[in-house]
PDB file of C-alpha atoms in Angstrom:
ATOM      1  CA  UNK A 472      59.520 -33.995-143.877  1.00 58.00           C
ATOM      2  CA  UNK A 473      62.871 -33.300-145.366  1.00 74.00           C
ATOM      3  CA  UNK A 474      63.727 -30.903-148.332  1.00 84.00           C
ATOM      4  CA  UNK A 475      66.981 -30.288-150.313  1.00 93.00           C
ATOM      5  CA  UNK A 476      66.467 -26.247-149.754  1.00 95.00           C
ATOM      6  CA  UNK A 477      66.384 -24.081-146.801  1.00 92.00           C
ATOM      7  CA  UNK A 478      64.838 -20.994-146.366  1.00 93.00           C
ATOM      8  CA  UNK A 479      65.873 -18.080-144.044  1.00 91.00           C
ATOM      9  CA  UNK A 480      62.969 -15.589-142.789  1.00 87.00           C
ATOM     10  CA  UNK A 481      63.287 -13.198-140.123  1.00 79.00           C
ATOM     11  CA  UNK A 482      60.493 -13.347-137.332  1.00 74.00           C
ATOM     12  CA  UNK A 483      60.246  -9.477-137.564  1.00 73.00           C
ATOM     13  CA  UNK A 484      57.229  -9.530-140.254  1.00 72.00           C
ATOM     14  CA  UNK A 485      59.576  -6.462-142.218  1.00 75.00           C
ATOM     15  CA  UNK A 486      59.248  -9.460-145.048  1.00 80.00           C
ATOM     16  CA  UNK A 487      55.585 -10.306-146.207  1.00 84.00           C
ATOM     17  CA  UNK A 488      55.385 -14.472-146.025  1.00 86.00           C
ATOM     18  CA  UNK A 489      53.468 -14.659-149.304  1.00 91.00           C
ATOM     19  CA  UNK A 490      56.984 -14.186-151.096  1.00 92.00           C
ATOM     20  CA  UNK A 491      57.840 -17.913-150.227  1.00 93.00           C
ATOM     21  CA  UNK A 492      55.267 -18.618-152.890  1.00 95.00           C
ATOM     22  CA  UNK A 493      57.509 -16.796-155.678  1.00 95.00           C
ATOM     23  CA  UNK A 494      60.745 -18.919-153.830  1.00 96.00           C
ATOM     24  CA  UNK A 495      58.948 -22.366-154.228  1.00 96.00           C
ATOM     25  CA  UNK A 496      58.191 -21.213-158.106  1.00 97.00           C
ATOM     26  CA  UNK A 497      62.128 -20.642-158.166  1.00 97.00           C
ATOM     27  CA  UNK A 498      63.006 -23.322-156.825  1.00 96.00           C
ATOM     28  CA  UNK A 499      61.090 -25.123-159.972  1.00 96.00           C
ATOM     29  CA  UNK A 500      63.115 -23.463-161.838  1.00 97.00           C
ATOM     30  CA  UNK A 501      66.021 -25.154-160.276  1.00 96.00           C
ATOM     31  CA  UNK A 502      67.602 -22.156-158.579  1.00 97.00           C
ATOM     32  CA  UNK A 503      70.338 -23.174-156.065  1.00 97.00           C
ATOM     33  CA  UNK A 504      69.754 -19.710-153.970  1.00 97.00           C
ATOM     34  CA  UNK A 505      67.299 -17.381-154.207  1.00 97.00           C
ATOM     35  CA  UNK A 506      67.296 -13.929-152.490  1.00 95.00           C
ATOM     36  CA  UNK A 507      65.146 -10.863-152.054  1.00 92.00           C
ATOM     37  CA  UNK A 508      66.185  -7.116-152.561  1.00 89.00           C
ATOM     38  CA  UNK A 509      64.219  -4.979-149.888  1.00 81.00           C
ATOM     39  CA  UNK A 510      63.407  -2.031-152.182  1.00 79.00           C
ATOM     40  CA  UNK A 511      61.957   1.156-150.102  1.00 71.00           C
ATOM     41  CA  UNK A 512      63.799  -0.292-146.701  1.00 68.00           C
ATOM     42  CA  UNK A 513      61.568   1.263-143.722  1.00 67.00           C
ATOM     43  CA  UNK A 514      65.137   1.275-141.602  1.00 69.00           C
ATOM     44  CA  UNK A 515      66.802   4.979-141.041  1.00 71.00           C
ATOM     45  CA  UNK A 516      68.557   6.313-143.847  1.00 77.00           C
ATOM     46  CA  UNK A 517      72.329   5.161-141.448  1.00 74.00           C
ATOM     47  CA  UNK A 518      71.281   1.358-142.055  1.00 75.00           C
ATOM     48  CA  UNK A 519      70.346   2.241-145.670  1.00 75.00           C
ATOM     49  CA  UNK A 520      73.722   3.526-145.792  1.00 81.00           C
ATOM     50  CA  UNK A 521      75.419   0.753-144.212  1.00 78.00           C
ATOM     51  CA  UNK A 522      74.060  -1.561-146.237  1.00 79.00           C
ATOM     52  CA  UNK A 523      75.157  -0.557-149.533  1.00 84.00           C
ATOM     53  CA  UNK A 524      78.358  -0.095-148.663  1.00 85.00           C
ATOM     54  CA  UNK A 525      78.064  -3.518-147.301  1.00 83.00           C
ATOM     55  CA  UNK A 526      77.067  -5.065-150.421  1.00 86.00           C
ATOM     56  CA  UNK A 527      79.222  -2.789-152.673  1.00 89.00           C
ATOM     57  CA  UNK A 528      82.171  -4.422-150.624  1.00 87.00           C
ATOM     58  CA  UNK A 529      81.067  -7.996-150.939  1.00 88.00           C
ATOM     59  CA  UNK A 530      80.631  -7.898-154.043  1.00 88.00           C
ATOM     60  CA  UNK A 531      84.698  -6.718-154.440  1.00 89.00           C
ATOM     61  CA  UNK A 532      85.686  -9.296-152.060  1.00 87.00           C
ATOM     62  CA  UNK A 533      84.286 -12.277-153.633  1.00 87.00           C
ATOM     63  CA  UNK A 534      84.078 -10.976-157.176  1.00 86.00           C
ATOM     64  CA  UNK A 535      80.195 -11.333-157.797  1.00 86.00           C
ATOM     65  CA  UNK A 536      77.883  -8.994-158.287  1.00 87.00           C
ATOM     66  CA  UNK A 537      74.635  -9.119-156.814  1.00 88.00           C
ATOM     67  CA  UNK A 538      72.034  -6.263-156.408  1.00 85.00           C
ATOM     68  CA  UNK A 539      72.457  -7.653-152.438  1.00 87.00           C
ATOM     69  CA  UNK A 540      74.272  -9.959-150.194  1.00 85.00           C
ATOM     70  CA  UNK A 541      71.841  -8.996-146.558  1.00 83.00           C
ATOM     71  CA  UNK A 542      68.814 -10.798-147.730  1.00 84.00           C
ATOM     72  CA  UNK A 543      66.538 -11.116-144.825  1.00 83.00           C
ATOM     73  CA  UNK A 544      63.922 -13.581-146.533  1.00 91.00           C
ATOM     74  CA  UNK A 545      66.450 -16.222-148.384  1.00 94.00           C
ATOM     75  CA  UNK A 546      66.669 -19.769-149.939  1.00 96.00           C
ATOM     76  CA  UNK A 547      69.578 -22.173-150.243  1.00 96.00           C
ATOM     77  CA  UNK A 548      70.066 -25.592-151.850  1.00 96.00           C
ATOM     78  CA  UNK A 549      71.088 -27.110-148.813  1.00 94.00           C
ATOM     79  CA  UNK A 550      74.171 -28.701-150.084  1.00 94.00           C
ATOM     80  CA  UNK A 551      75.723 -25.579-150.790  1.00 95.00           C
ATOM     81  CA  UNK A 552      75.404 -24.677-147.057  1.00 92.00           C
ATOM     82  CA  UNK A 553      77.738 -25.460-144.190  1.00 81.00           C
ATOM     83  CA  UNK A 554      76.745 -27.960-141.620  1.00 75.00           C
ATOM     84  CA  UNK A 555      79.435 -26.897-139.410  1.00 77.00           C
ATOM     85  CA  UNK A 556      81.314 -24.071-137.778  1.00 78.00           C
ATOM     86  CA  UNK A 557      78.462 -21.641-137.990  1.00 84.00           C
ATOM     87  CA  UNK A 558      78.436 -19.211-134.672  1.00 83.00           C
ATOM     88  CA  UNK A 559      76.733 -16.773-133.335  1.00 79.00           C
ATOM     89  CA  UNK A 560      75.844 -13.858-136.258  1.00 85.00           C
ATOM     90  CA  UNK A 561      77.262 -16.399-139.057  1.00 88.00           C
ATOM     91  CA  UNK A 562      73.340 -16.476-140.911  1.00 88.00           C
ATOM     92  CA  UNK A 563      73.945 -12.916-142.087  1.00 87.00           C
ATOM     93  CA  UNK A 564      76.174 -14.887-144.362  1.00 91.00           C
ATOM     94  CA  UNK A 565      75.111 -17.842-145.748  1.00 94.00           C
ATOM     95  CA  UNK A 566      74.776 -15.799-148.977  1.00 94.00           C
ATOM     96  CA  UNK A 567      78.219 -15.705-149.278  1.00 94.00           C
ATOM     97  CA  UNK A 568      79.241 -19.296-147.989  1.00 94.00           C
ATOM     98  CA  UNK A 569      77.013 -20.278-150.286  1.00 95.00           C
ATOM     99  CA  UNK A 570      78.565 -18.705-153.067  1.00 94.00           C
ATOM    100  CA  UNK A 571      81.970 -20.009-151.861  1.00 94.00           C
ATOM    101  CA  UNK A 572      80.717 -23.534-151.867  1.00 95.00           C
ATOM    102  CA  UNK A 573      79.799 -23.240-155.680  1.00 94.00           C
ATOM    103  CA  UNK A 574      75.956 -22.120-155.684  1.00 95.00           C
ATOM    104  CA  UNK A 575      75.687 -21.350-159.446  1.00 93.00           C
ATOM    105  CA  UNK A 576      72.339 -20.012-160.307  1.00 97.00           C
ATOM    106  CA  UNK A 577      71.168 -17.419-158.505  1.00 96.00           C
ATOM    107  CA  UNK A 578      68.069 -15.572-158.256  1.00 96.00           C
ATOM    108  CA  UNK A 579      67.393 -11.825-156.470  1.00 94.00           C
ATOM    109  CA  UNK A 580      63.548 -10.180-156.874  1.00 94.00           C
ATOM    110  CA  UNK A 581      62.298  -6.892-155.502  1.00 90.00           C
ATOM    111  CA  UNK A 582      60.189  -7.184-152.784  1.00 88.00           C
ATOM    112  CA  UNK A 583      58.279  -3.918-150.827  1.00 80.00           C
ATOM    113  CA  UNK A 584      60.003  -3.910-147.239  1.00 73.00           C
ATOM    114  CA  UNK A 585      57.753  -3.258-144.561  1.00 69.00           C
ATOM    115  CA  UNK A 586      57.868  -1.103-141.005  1.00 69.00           C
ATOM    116  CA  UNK A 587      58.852  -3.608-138.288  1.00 68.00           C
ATOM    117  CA  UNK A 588      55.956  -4.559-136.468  1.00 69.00           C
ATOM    118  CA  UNK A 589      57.178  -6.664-133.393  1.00 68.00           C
ATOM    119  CA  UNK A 590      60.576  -6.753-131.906  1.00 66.00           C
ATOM    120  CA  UNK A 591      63.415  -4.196-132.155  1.00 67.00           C
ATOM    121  CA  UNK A 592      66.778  -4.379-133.112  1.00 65.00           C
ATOM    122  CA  UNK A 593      69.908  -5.953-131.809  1.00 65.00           C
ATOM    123  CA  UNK A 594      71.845  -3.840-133.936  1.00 62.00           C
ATOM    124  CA  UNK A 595      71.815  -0.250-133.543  1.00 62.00           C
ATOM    125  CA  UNK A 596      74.186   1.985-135.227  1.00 63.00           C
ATOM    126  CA  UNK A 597      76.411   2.041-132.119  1.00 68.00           C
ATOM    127  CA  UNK A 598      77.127  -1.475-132.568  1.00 70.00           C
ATOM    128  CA  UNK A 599      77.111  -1.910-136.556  1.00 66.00           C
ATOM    129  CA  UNK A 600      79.582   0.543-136.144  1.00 69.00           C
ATOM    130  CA  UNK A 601      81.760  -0.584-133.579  1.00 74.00           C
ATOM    131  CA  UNK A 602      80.927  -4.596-134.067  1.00 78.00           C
ATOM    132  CA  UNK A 603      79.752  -5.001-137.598  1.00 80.00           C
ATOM    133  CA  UNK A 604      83.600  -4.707-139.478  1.00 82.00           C
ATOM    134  CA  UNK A 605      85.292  -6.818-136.900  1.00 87.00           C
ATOM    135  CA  UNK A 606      82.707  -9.843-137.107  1.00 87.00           C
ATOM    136  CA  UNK A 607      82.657  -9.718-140.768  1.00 88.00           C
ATOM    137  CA  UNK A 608      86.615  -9.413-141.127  1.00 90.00           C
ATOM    138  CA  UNK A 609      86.601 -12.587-138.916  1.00 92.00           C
ATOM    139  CA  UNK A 610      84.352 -14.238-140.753  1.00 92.00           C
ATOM    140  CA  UNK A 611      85.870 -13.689-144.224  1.00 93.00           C
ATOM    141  CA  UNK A 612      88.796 -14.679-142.421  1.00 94.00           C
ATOM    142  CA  UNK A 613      87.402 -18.219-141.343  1.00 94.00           C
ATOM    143  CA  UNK A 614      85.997 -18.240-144.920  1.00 93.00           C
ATOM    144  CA  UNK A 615      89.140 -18.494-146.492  1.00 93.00           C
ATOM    145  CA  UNK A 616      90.481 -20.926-144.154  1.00 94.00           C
ATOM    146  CA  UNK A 617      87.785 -23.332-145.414  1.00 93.00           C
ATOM    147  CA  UNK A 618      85.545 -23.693-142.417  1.00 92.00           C
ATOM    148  CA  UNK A 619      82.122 -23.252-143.954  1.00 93.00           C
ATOM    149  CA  UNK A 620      83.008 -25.754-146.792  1.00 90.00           C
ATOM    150  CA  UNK A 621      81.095 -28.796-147.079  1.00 80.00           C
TER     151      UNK A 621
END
């Protein structure tokens, strides 16, 4: 089985599955990346926070405005994705490198967010805090120097 799109989900189940449904009906519609917008986020009111500054600053950055960039359920024509040089917390963007490598038409729908149910975190606010503006300055950095083109 191959496909010319890629979808991102995290194992978590914060992100109902029956969504993909509404992604395969965009992808129909010939969308090269399609992204969700976690309306009424179940995460403290810090990562609420966090993440709109986040986006608000992405959006500055690479001159696009999106309603978000931190999709956790996401699809990407694949050929707008790197197949190279991604590392360790580099899926957080592939929003953005796919931007960067031309993705044209976009779409981002509401979807309800739901209370983790299994797992916890990686990412407290100690380390979003202390680790979250490095990594991203370093990735933005290897952005620009072309390593996630295709």
């Amino acid at each position: 089985f191959s496909s010319n799109y890629f979808i991102r989900m995290d194992a978590d189940n914060q992100d109902d599955p029956k969504h993909i449904i509404r992604i395969l009906k965009f992808i129909h519609e010939g969308y090269d990346m399609i992204l969700t917008d976690r309306k009424l986020r179940k995460h403290p009111m810090y990562m609420i926070v966090l993440n709109f500054v986040y986006d608000k600053l992405i959006g500055i950055l690479i001159n696009k405005k999106l309603n978000t960039y931190s999709s956790s359920l996401a699809c990407f024509k694949i050929k707008y994705l790197s197949k190279k040089n991604l590392r360790f917390n580099d899926h957080r963007y592939l929003p953005i490198i796919a931007i960067n490598n031309g993705v044209k038409k976009i779409k981002v729908f509401p979807v309800m967010h739901k209370k983790r149910i299994y797992g916890s975190t990686k990412y407290g606010m100690l380390k979003k805090i202390m680790f979250a503006l490095p990594e991203f300055l370093y990735f933005f950095y290897r952005m620009k120097m072309g390593y996630f083109k295709n």
